[in-house]
Amino acid sequence: MIRHLKVYGRRFGDALLPPTCTLCGGATMGALLCAPCTADLPWNTPACPGCALPAAQPVLCPACLHKPRAFDAAHAAFVLATPVQEGIHALKYQARFQQAALLGTAFASRVRARTEPLPTLLIPVPLHWRRQWSRGYNQSIELARVIGMELGIAVDATAAKRLRATPDQIGQSAAQRRKNLKDAFAVCPRVAGQHVALLDDVMTTGATLEELARACKAVGATTIEAWAIARQPLH
Ligand SMILES: [Zn+2]
Ligand SMILES: [Zn+2]
């Protein structure tokens, strides 16, 4: 609880967060980052609306035209690059929860600008219980709390469960990732009829989000968006 008071300290007007820019130490107008540092972030725009890959135009890329993804749309606020990459790493491996406030607020600012209707439910990608137990938290839940509060979307962190511990996906091909993830998730039927956003910290190939999207569709979710703080560009 203390942790979340810290994350939202800014909202309650206390002095838990420094009044200066988190990146350069310069003056801000009560925000976490100053305007020049905000403008310098590796914003992922324009991007393909189907898979969130950086693109020259905000239209479906050839891969999405050829084979639509299991989710209906994808949105990643950033390309996975400095300083966003370091921020995600600090949140994920060093329990630096202030990064969830920074990254989540920035992500929400981008989504708030859109004209399409917002999702009705935000589901953070679950970790297998053993991994969550050893890490002590799930970084996607920390991010979802901030984004849900910023955008006024209900967060359901227990609607989806990861049934199997999947091996670390780093360095695996897209085909291997798909195989590892098959039937990896179970989704609660209360997701039926909802316009769902699935949230992950990083979208690499999108295989995890696709497998979770399939599980949501199977129980009757109507529309599914894949949300990630950052998108790994193609090499
Ligand atoms: Zn700054
Ligand atoms: Zn695409």
Coordinates of N, CA and C and ligand atoms in Angstrom, one line a residue:
M1 N 0.8 -1.2 0.0 CA 0.0 0.0 0.0 C 0.9 1.3 0.0
I2 N 1.9 1.2 0.9 CA 2.8 2.4 0.9 C 3.4 2.6 -0.5
R3 N 3.7 1.5 -1.1 CA 4.3 1.6 -2.5 C 3.4 2.4 -3.4
H4 N 2.1 2.1 -3.3 CA 1.2 2.8 -4.3 C 0.9 4.2 -3.9
L5 N 1.0 4.5 -2.6 CA 0.9 5.9 -2.2 C 2.0 6.7 -2.7
K6 N 3.2 6.0 -2.8 CA 4.4 6.7 -3.4 C 4.1 6.9 -4.9
V7 N 3.7 5.9 -5.6 CA 3.4 6.1 -7.0 C 2.5 7.3 -7.2
Y8 N 1.5 7.4 -6.4 CA 0.5 8.4 -6.6 C 0.7 9.6 -5.7
G9 N 1.9 9.7 -5.1 CA 2.1 10.8 -4.2 C 1.8 12.2 -4.9
R10 N 2.2 12.3 -6.1 CA 2.0 13.5 -6.9 C 0.5 13.9 -6.9
R11 N -0.4 12.9 -7.0 CA -1.8 13.2 -7.1 C -2.3 13.8 -5.7
F12 N -1.7 13.4 -4.6 CA -2.2 13.8 -3.3 C -1.4 15.0 -2.9
G13 N -0.6 15.6 -3.7 CA 0.1 16.8 -3.4 C 1.1 16.7 -2.3
D14 N 1.6 15.5 -1.9 CA 2.6 15.4 -0.9 C 4.0 15.5 -1.6
A15 N 5.0 15.4 -0.8 CA 6.4 15.7 -1.3 C 7.2 14.4 -1.6
L16 N 6.5 13.3 -1.9 CA 7.2 12.0 -2.0 C 8.0 12.0 -3.3
L17 N 7.5 12.7 -4.3 CA 8.2 12.7 -5.6 C 8.9 14.0 -5.8
P18 N 10.1 14.1 -6.3 CA 10.8 15.3 -6.5 C 10.1 16.2 -7.4
P19 N 10.0 17.6 -7.2 CA 9.3 18.5 -8.1 C 10.1 18.8 -9.4
T20 N 11.3 18.1 -9.5 CA 12.1 18.4 -10.7 C 12.0 17.2 -11.7
C21 N 12.5 17.5 -12.9 CA 12.4 16.5 -14.0 C 13.2 15.2 -13.6
T22 N 12.6 14.1 -13.7 CA 13.3 12.8 -13.3 C 14.5 12.6 -14.2
L23 N 14.6 13.0 -15.4 CA 15.7 12.7 -16.3 C 16.8 13.8 -16.2
C24 N 16.5 15.1 -16.2 CA 17.5 16.1 -16.3 C 17.6 17.0 -15.0
G25 N 16.7 16.8 -14.1 CA 16.7 17.7 -12.9 C 16.2 19.1 -13.1
G26 N 15.8 19.4 -14.3 CA 15.3 20.7 -14.6 C 13.9 21.0 -14.0
A27 N 13.4 22.2 -14.1 CA 12.1 22.5 -13.6 C 11.0 21.9 -14.4
T28 N 9.9 21.5 -13.7 CA 8.7 21.0 -14.4 C 7.5 21.7 -13.8
M29 N 6.4 21.6 -14.5 CA 5.2 22.2 -14.0 C 4.4 21.2 -13.2
G30 N 5.0 20.5 -12.3 CA 4.4 19.5 -11.5 C 4.3 18.1 -12.2
A31 N 4.8 18.1 -13.4 CA 4.9 16.8 -14.1 C 6.1 16.0 -13.7
L32 N 6.2 14.8 -14.1 CA 7.4 14.0 -13.8 C 8.6 14.3 -14.7
L33 N 8.3 14.7 -15.9 CA 9.4 15.0 -16.8 C 9.2 16.5 -17.3
C34 N 10.2 17.1 -17.7 CA 10.1 18.5 -18.3 C 9.7 18.3 -19.8
A35 N 9.3 19.4 -20.4 CA 8.8 19.4 -21.7 C 9.9 18.9 -22.7
P36 N 11.1 19.5 -22.7 CA 12.1 19.0 -23.6 C 12.4 17.5 -23.5
C37 N 12.5 17.0 -22.2 CA 12.8 15.5 -22.1 C 11.6 14.7 -22.6
T38 N 10.4 15.2 -22.4 CA 9.2 14.5 -22.9 C 9.2 14.4 -24.4
A39 N 9.6 15.5 -25.0 CA 9.6 15.5 -26.5 C 10.7 14.6 -27.0
D40 N 11.8 14.5 -26.2 CA 13.0 13.6 -26.7 C 12.8 12.2 -26.5
L41 N 11.7 11.7 -25.8 CA 11.5 10.3 -25.6 C 11.3 9.6 -27.0
P42 N 11.7 8.3 -27.0 CA 11.6 7.6 -28.3 C 10.1 7.2 -28.7
W43 N 9.3 8.2 -28.9 CA 7.8 7.9 -29.2 C 7.7 7.1 -30.4
N44 N 6.8 6.1 -30.4 CA 6.6 5.2 -31.5 C 5.6 5.7 -32.4
T45 N 5.9 6.7 -33.2 CA 4.9 7.3 -34.1 C 5.6 7.8 -35.4
P46 N 5.0 7.5 -36.6 CA 3.9 6.7 -36.8 C 4.2 5.2 -36.6
A47 N 3.1 4.4 -36.4 CA 3.3 2.9 -36.3 C 2.2 2.2 -36.9
C48 N 2.4 0.9 -37.2 CA 1.3 0.1 -37.8 C 0.3 -0.1 -36.7
P49 N -1.0 0.1 -37.0 CA -2.1 0.0 -36.0 C -2.4 -1.5 -35.7
G50 N -1.8 -2.4 -36.6 CA -2.1 -3.8 -36.4 C -1.1 -4.5 -35.5
C51 N 0.2 -4.1 -35.5 CA 1.2 -4.8 -34.7 C 2.1 -3.8 -34.0
A52 N 1.9 -2.5 -34.1 CA 2.7 -1.5 -33.4 C 4.1 -1.3 -33.8
L53 N 4.5 -1.9 -35.0 CA 5.9 -1.8 -35.4 C 6.0 -0.3 -36.0
P54 N 7.2 0.3 -35.7 CA 7.4 1.6 -36.3 C 7.3 1.5 -37.8
A55 N 6.6 2.6 -38.4 CA 6.3 2.5 -39.8 C 6.4 4.0 -40.4
A56 N 6.5 4.1 -41.7 CA 6.5 5.4 -42.3 C 5.2 6.1 -42.3
Q57 N 4.1 5.3 -42.3 CA 2.7 5.8 -42.3 C 1.9 5.0 -41.2
P58 N 0.9 5.6 -40.6 CA 0.1 4.9 -39.6 C -1.0 4.0 -40.3
V59 N -0.5 3.1 -41.2 CA -1.4 2.2 -41.9 C -0.9 0.8 -41.7
L60 N -1.7 -0.2 -41.9 CA -1.3 -1.6 -41.7 C -0.1 -2.0 -42.5
C61 N 0.9 -2.6 -41.9 CA 2.1 -3.0 -42.6 C 1.8 -4.2 -43.5
P62 N 2.7 -4.6 -44.4 CA 2.5 -5.7 -45.3 C 2.2 -7.0 -44.5
A63 N 2.9 -7.2 -43.4 CA 2.7 -8.5 -42.6 C 1.3 -8.5 -42.1
C64 N 0.8 -7.4 -41.6 CA -0.6 -7.4 -41.0 C -1.6 -7.5 -42.1
L65 N -1.3 -7.0 -43.2 CA -2.3 -7.1 -44.4 C -2.4 -8.5 -44.8
H66 N -1.2 -9.2 -44.8 CA -1.1 -10.6 -45.3 C -1.8 -11.5 -44.3
K67 N -1.5 -11.3 -43.0 CA -2.0 -12.2 -41.9 C -2.3 -11.4 -40.7
P68 N -3.7 -11.1 -40.5 CA -4.0 -10.3 -39.3 C -3.7 -11.0 -38.0
R69 N -3.3 -10.2 -37.0 CA -3.0 -10.7 -35.7 C -4.2 -11.2 -35.0
A70 N -4.0 -12.0 -33.9 CA -5.1 -12.5 -33.1 C -5.8 -11.4 -32.3
F71 N -5.1 -10.2 -32.1 CA -5.8 -9.1 -31.5 C -6.2 -8.1 -32.6
D72 N -7.2 -7.2 -32.3 CA -7.7 -6.3 -33.3 C -6.9 -5.1 -33.6
A73 N -6.1 -4.7 -32.6 CA -5.3 -3.5 -32.8 C -4.1 -3.6 -31.8
A74 N -3.1 -2.9 -32.1 CA -1.9 -2.9 -31.2 C -1.4 -1.4 -31.0
H75 N -1.0 -1.1 -29.8 CA -0.5 0.2 -29.5 C 0.6 0.1 -28.6
A76 N 1.8 0.7 -29.0 CA 2.9 0.8 -28.1 C 3.4 2.3 -28.1
A77 N 3.5 2.9 -26.9 CA 3.8 4.3 -26.9 C 5.2 4.6 -27.4
F78 N 6.1 3.7 -27.1 CA 7.5 3.9 -27.4 C 8.2 2.8 -28.2
V79 N 9.3 3.2 -28.9 CA 10.2 2.2 -29.4 C 11.1 1.8 -28.3
L80 N 11.5 0.5 -28.2 CA 12.3 0.1 -27.1 C 13.7 0.7 -27.3
A81 N 14.0 1.8 -26.6 CA 15.3 2.5 -26.8 C 15.5 3.4 -25.5
T82 N 16.7 3.9 -25.4 CA 17.0 4.8 -24.2 C 16.1 6.0 -24.2
P83 N 15.6 6.5 -23.1 CA 15.8 6.0 -21.7 C 14.6 5.1 -21.3
V84 N 13.7 4.8 -22.2 CA 12.5 3.9 -21.9 C 13.0 2.5 -21.5
Q85 N 13.9 2.0 -22.3 CA 14.4 0.7 -22.1 C 15.0 0.5 -20.7
E86 N 15.8 1.5 -20.2 CA 16.4 1.4 -18.9 C 15.3 1.6 -17.8
G87 N 14.3 2.4 -18.1 CA 13.2 2.6 -17.2 C 12.4 1.3 -17.0
I88 N 12.1 0.6 -18.1 CA 11.4 -0.7 -18.0 C 12.3 -1.7 -17.2
H89 N 13.6 -1.7 -17.5 CA 14.5 -2.7 -16.8 C 14.5 -2.4 -15.3
A90 N 14.5 -1.1 -14.9 CA 14.6 -0.8 -13.5 C 13.3 -1.2 -12.8
L91 N 12.2 -1.0 -13.5 CA 10.9 -1.4 -12.9 C 10.8 -2.9 -12.8
K92 N 11.3 -3.6 -13.8 CA 11.1 -5.1 -13.9 C 12.1 -5.8 -13.0
Y93 N 13.3 -5.4 -12.9 CA 14.3 -6.2 -12.2 C 14.8 -5.5 -10.9
Q94 N 14.5 -4.2 -10.7 CA 15.0 -3.5 -9.5 C 13.9 -2.9 -8.6
A95 N 12.6 -3.3 -9.0 CA 11.5 -2.8 -8.2 C 11.4 -1.3 -8.1
R96 N 11.8 -0.6 -9.1 CA 11.8 0.9 -9.1 C 10.4 1.3 -9.5
F97 N 9.5 1.4 -8.6 CA 8.1 1.6 -8.9 C 7.8 3.0 -9.4
Q98 N 8.7 3.9 -9.2 CA 8.4 5.3 -9.7 C 8.4 5.2 -11.3
Q99 N 9.1 4.2 -11.8 CA 9.2 4.1 -13.3 C 7.8 3.7 -13.8
A100 N 7.0 3.0 -13.0 CA 5.6 2.6 -13.5 C 4.8 3.9 -13.6
A101 N 5.0 4.8 -12.7 CA 4.3 6.1 -12.7 C 4.7 6.9 -14.0
L102 N 6.0 7.0 -14.2 CA 6.5 7.7 -15.4 C 6.0 7.1 -16.7
L103 N 6.3 5.8 -16.8 CA 6.0 5.2 -18.1 C 4.4 5.1 -18.3
G104 N 3.7 4.7 -17.2 CA 2.3 4.6 -17.3 C 1.6 5.9 -17.7
T105 N 2.1 7.0 -17.1 CA 1.5 8.3 -17.3 C 1.8 8.7 -18.8
A106 N 3.0 8.5 -19.2 CA 3.3 8.8 -20.6 C 2.5 8.0 -21.6
F107 N 2.3 6.7 -21.3 CA 1.5 5.9 -22.2 C 0.1 6.4 -22.3
A108 N -0.5 6.7 -21.1 CA -1.9 7.2 -21.0 C -2.0 8.5 -21.8
S109 N -1.0 9.4 -21.7 CA -1.2 10.6 -22.4 C -1.4 10.4 -23.9
R110 N -0.7 9.4 -24.5 CA -0.9 9.1 -25.9 C -2.2 8.5 -26.2
V111 N -2.7 7.6 -25.4 CA -4.0 6.9 -25.6 C -5.1 7.9 -25.5
R112 N -5.0 8.9 -24.5 CA -6.0 9.8 -24.3 C -6.3 10.7 -25.5
A113 N -5.3 10.9 -26.3 CA -5.4 11.7 -27.5 C -6.2 11.1 -28.6
R114 N -6.6 9.8 -28.5 CA -7.2 9.2 -29.7 C -8.7 9.4 -29.7
T115 N -9.3 9.2 -30.8 CA -10.7 9.5 -31.0 C -11.6 8.2 -30.9
E116 N -11.0 7.0 -31.1 CA -11.7 5.7 -31.0 C -12.1 5.5 -29.6
P117 N -13.2 4.7 -29.3 CA -13.6 4.4 -27.9 C -12.5 3.7 -27.2
L118 N -12.4 4.0 -25.9 CA -11.4 3.3 -25.1 C -11.9 1.9 -24.7
P119 N -11.0 1.0 -24.4 CA -11.4 -0.3 -23.9 C -12.2 -0.2 -22.6
T120 N -13.0 -1.2 -22.2 CA -13.8 -1.2 -21.0 C -13.0 -1.9 -19.9
L121 N -12.0 -2.7 -20.3 CA -11.3 -3.5 -19.3 C -9.8 -3.6 -19.6
L122 N -8.9 -3.4 -18.6 CA -7.5 -3.5 -18.8 C -7.0 -4.7 -18.1
I123 N -6.4 -5.7 -18.8 CA -5.9 -6.9 -18.2 C -4.3 -6.9 -18.4
P124 N -3.6 -6.9 -17.3 CA -2.1 -7.0 -17.4 C -1.8 -8.4 -17.7
V125 N -0.8 -8.6 -18.6 CA -0.3 -10.0 -18.9 C 0.2 -10.6 -17.6
P126 N -0.4 -11.8 -17.3 CA 0.0 -12.4 -16.0 C 1.4 -13.1 -16.1
L127 N 2.0 -13.1 -15.0 CA 3.2 -14.0 -14.9 C 2.8 -15.3 -14.3
H128 N 3.6 -16.3 -14.6 CA 3.3 -17.6 -13.9 C 3.5 -17.3 -12.4
W129 N 2.7 -18.0 -11.5 CA 2.7 -17.7 -10.1 C 4.1 -17.8 -9.5
R130 N 4.9 -18.8 -10.0 CA 6.2 -19.0 -9.4 C 7.1 -17.8 -9.7
R131 N 7.0 -17.3 -11.0 CA 7.9 -16.1 -11.3 C 7.4 -14.9 -10.5
Q132 N 6.1 -14.7 -10.4 CA 5.7 -13.6 -9.6 C 6.1 -13.7 -8.1
W133 N 6.0 -14.9 -7.6 CA 6.4 -15.1 -6.2 C 7.9 -14.8 -6.0
S134 N 8.8 -15.2 -7.0 CA 10.2 -15.0 -6.8 C 10.5 -13.5 -7.1
R135 N 9.8 -12.8 -8.0 CA 10.1 -11.4 -8.2 C 9.4 -10.5 -7.2
G136 N 8.3 -11.0 -6.6 CA 7.6 -10.2 -5.6 C 6.5 -9.4 -6.1
Y137 N 6.4 -9.2 -7.4 CA 5.4 -8.3 -8.1 C 5.4 -8.6 -9.5
N138 N 4.4 -8.1 -10.2 CA 4.3 -8.2 -11.7 C 4.3 -6.8 -12.2
Q139 N 5.4 -6.5 -13.0 CA 5.6 -5.1 -13.5 C 4.4 -4.7 -14.4
S140 N 3.7 -5.6 -15.0 CA 2.6 -5.2 -15.9 C 1.4 -4.8 -15.0
I141 N 1.2 -5.4 -13.9 CA 0.2 -5.0 -13.0 C 0.5 -3.5 -12.4
E142 N 1.7 -3.3 -12.1 CA 2.1 -1.9 -11.6 C 1.8 -0.9 -12.7
L143 N 2.1 -1.2 -13.9 CA 1.8 -0.3 -15.1 C 0.3 -0.1 -15.3
A144 N -0.4 -1.2 -15.2 CA -1.8 -1.2 -15.5 C -2.6 -0.4 -14.4
R145 N -2.1 -0.4 -13.2 CA -2.8 0.4 -12.1 C -2.7 1.9 -12.5
V146 N -1.5 2.3 -13.0 CA -1.3 3.7 -13.3 C -2.2 4.1 -14.5
I147 N -2.1 3.2 -15.6 CA -2.8 3.5 -16.8 C -4.3 3.5 -16.6
G148 N -4.8 2.5 -15.8 CA -6.2 2.4 -15.6 C -6.7 3.6 -14.8
M149 N -5.9 4.1 -13.9 CA -6.4 5.3 -13.1 C -6.3 6.5 -14.0
E150 N -5.3 6.7 -14.8 CA -5.2 7.8 -15.7 C -6.3 7.9 -16.7
L151 N -6.7 6.7 -17.2 CA -7.7 6.7 -18.3 C -9.1 6.4 -17.8
G152 N -9.2 6.0 -16.6 CA -10.6 5.7 -16.1 C -11.0 4.3 -16.6
I153 N -10.1 3.4 -16.8 CA -10.5 2.0 -17.2 C -10.3 1.0 -16.1
A154 N -11.3 0.2 -15.9 CA -11.2 -0.8 -14.8 C -10.0 -1.8 -15.1
V155 N -9.2 -2.1 -14.1 CA -8.1 -3.1 -14.2 C -8.5 -4.4 -13.6
D156 N -8.4 -5.5 -14.3 CA -8.7 -6.8 -13.8 C -7.4 -7.6 -13.8
A157 N -6.7 -7.7 -12.7 CA -5.4 -8.4 -12.7 C -5.6 -9.9 -12.4
T158 N -6.9 -10.4 -12.2 CA -7.0 -11.8 -11.9 C -7.9 -12.5 -13.0
A159 N -8.3 -11.8 -14.0 CA -9.1 -12.4 -15.1 C -8.3 -13.4 -15.9
A160 N -7.0 -13.2 -16.0 CA -6.2 -14.1 -16.8 C -5.1 -14.8 -15.9
K161 N -4.9 -16.1 -16.1 CA -3.9 -16.8 -15.4 C -2.9 -17.4 -16.4
R162 N -1.6 -17.5 -16.0 CA -0.7 -18.2 -16.8 C -0.5 -19.6 -16.2
L163 N -0.9 -20.6 -17.1 CA -1.0 -21.9 -16.6 C 0.3 -22.6 -16.5
R164 N 1.2 -22.2 -17.4 CA 2.5 -22.9 -17.5 C 3.6 -21.9 -17.4
A165 N 4.7 -22.2 -16.7 CA 5.9 -21.4 -16.7 C 6.5 -21.6 -18.1
T166 N 6.6 -20.5 -18.9 CA 7.2 -20.6 -20.2 C 8.7 -20.2 -20.1
P167 N 9.6 -20.9 -20.8 CA 11.0 -20.5 -20.7 C 11.2 -19.1 -21.2
D168 N 12.3 -18.5 -20.7 CA 12.6 -17.1 -21.2 C 12.6 -17.1 -22.7
Q169 N 11.9 -16.1 -23.2 CA 11.7 -16.0 -24.7 C 12.8 -15.3 -25.4
I170 N 13.8 -14.8 -24.6 CA 14.9 -14.0 -25.3 C 15.7 -15.0 -26.2
G171 N 15.9 -14.6 -27.4 CA 16.8 -15.4 -28.3 C 16.1 -16.5 -29.0
Q172 N 14.7 -16.6 -28.8 CA 14.0 -17.7 -29.5 C 13.3 -17.1 -30.7
S173 N 13.1 -18.0 -31.7 CA 12.5 -17.6 -32.9 C 11.0 -17.4 -32.7
A174 N 10.3 -16.7 -33.6 CA 8.9 -16.5 -33.5 C 8.1 -17.9 -33.4
A175 N 8.6 -18.9 -34.2 CA 7.9 -20.2 -34.2 C 8.1 -20.9 -32.9
Q176 N 9.3 -20.8 -32.3 CA 9.6 -21.4 -31.0 C 8.7 -20.7 -29.9
R177 N 8.6 -19.4 -30.0 CA 7.8 -18.7 -29.0 C 6.3 -19.1 -29.0
R178 N 5.8 -19.3 -30.2 CA 4.4 -19.7 -30.4 C 4.2 -21.0 -29.8
K179 N 5.1 -22.0 -30.0 CA 5.0 -23.3 -29.5 C 5.1 -23.3 -28.0
N180 N 6.0 -22.6 -27.4 CA 6.1 -22.5 -25.9 C 4.8 -22.0 -25.3
L181 N 4.1 -21.1 -26.0 CA 3.0 -20.4 -25.4 C 1.7 -21.0 -25.6
K182 N 1.6 -22.1 -26.5 CA 0.3 -22.7 -26.8 C -0.4 -23.1 -25.5
D183 N -1.7 -22.6 -25.4 CA -2.6 -22.9 -24.3 C -1.9 -22.5 -23.0
A184 N -1.1 -21.5 -23.0 CA -0.4 -21.0 -21.7 C -1.3 -20.3 -20.8
F185 N -2.5 -19.8 -21.3 CA -3.3 -18.9 -20.5 C -4.7 -19.4 -20.3
A186 N -5.3 -19.1 -19.2 CA -6.7 -19.4 -18.9 C -7.4 -18.0 -18.6
V187 N -8.5 -17.8 -19.2 CA -9.2 -16.5 -19.0 C -10.6 -16.7 -18.4
C188 N -10.9 -15.9 -17.4 CA -12.2 -16.0 -16.7 C -13.4 -15.6 -17.7
P189 N -14.5 -16.3 -17.6 CA -15.6 -16.0 -18.5 C -16.2 -14.6 -18.3
R190 N -15.9 -13.9 -17.1 CA -16.4 -12.6 -16.9 C -15.9 -11.5 -18.0
V191 N -14.9 -12.0 -18.8 CA -14.3 -11.1 -19.8 C -15.3 -11.1 -21.0
A192 N -16.3 -12.0 -21.1 CA -17.2 -12.0 -22.2 C -17.9 -10.7 -22.4
G193 N -18.0 -10.3 -23.7 CA -18.7 -9.0 -24.0 C -17.9 -7.8 -23.8
Q194 N -16.7 -7.9 -23.3 CA -15.8 -6.7 -23.0 C -14.9 -6.3 -24.2
H195 N -14.7 -5.0 -24.2 CA -13.6 -4.5 -25.1 C -12.4 -4.4 -24.2
V196 N -11.5 -5.4 -24.5 CA -10.3 -5.6 -23.6 C -9.0 -5.0 -24.2
A197 N -8.2 -4.4 -23.3 CA -6.9 -4.1 -23.6 C -6.0 -5.0 -22.8
L198 N -5.1 -5.7 -23.4 CA -4.1 -6.5 -22.7 C -2.8 -5.7 -22.6
L199 N -2.2 -5.6 -21.4 CA -1.1 -4.8 -21.3 C 0.2 -5.6 -20.9
D200 N 1.3 -5.3 -21.7 CA 2.6 -5.9 -21.4 C 3.6 -4.8 -21.3
D201 N 4.7 -5.0 -20.7 CA 5.7 -3.9 -20.6 C 6.4 -3.8 -22.0
V202 N 6.8 -4.9 -22.6 CA 7.4 -4.8 -23.9 C 6.8 -5.8 -24.8
M203 N 6.5 -5.4 -26.1 CA 6.0 -6.3 -27.1 C 7.2 -6.6 -28.0
T204 N 7.6 -7.9 -28.0 CA 8.8 -8.3 -28.8 C 8.2 -8.8 -30.2
T205 N 7.8 -10.0 -30.3 CA 7.2 -10.5 -31.5 C 5.7 -10.3 -31.4
G206 N 5.2 -10.2 -30.2 CA 3.7 -10.2 -30.0 C 3.1 -11.5 -29.8
A207 N 3.9 -12.6 -29.7 CA 3.4 -13.9 -29.5 C 2.7 -14.1 -28.2
T208 N 3.2 -13.5 -27.1 CA 2.5 -13.6 -25.8 C 1.2 -13.0 -25.9
L209 N 1.1 -11.7 -26.4 CA -0.1 -11.0 -26.4 C -1.1 -11.7 -27.4
E210 N -0.6 -12.3 -28.4 CA -1.5 -13.1 -29.3 C -2.1 -14.3 -28.7
E211 N -1.3 -15.0 -27.9 CA -1.9 -16.2 -27.2 C -2.9 -15.8 -26.2
L212 N -2.6 -14.7 -25.5 CA -3.6 -14.3 -24.5 C -4.9 -13.7 -25.2
A213 N -4.7 -13.1 -26.3 CA -5.8 -12.6 -27.1 C -6.7 -13.7 -27.5
R214 N -6.1 -14.8 -27.9 CA -6.9 -16.0 -28.4 C -7.7 -16.5 -27.2
A215 N -7.1 -16.6 -26.0 CA -7.8 -17.1 -24.8 C -8.9 -16.2 -24.5
C216 N -8.8 -14.9 -24.7 CA -9.9 -13.9 -24.4 C -11.0 -14.0 -25.4
K217 N -10.6 -14.2 -26.6 CA -11.7 -14.4 -27.7 C -12.5 -15.7 -27.4
A218 N -11.8 -16.7 -27.0 CA -12.4 -18.0 -26.7 C -13.5 -17.9 -25.7
V219 N -13.4 -17.0 -24.7 CA -14.4 -16.8 -23.7 C -15.4 -15.7 -24.0
G220 N -15.2 -15.1 -25.2 CA -16.3 -14.2 -25.7 C -16.0 -12.7 -25.6
A221 N -14.7 -12.3 -25.4 CA -14.4 -10.9 -25.4 C -14.7 -10.4 -26.9
T222 N -15.2 -9.2 -27.0 CA -15.6 -8.7 -28.3 C -14.5 -8.1 -29.1
T223 N -13.7 -7.2 -28.5 CA -12.6 -6.5 -29.2 C -11.4 -6.6 -28.3
I224 N -10.3 -6.9 -28.9 CA -9.1 -7.0 -28.1 C -7.9 -6.2 -28.6
E225 N -7.4 -5.3 -27.8 CA -6.3 -4.5 -28.2 C -5.0 -5.0 -27.4
A226 N -3.9 -4.9 -28.1 CA -2.6 -5.3 -27.4 C -1.9 -4.0 -27.1
W227 N -1.7 -3.8 -25.8 CA -1.0 -2.5 -25.4 C 0.4 -2.9 -24.8
A228 N 1.4 -2.1 -25.2 CA 2.7 -2.3 -24.6 C 3.3 -0.9 -24.4
I229 N 4.1 -0.8 -23.3 CA 4.8 0.5 -23.1 C 5.8 0.7 -24.3
A230 N 6.5 -0.4 -24.7 CA 7.5 -0.2 -25.8 C 7.5 -1.4 -26.7
R231 N 7.8 -1.1 -28.0 CA 7.8 -2.1 -29.0 C 9.3 -2.3 -29.4
Q232 N 9.6 -3.6 -29.5 CA 10.9 -3.9 -30.0 C 10.9 -3.8 -31.5
P233 N 11.7 -2.9 -32.1 CA 11.7 -2.9 -33.6 C 12.3 -4.1 -34.2
L234 N 12.0 -4.3 -35.5 CA 12.6 -5.5 -36.2 C 14.1 -5.2 -36.3
H235 N 14.9 -6.3 -36.3 CA 16.4 -6.1 -36.4 C 16.7 -6.0 -37.9
Ligands
ZN1 ZN 14.1 17.1 -18.3
ZN2 ZN 1.7 -4.5 -38.7

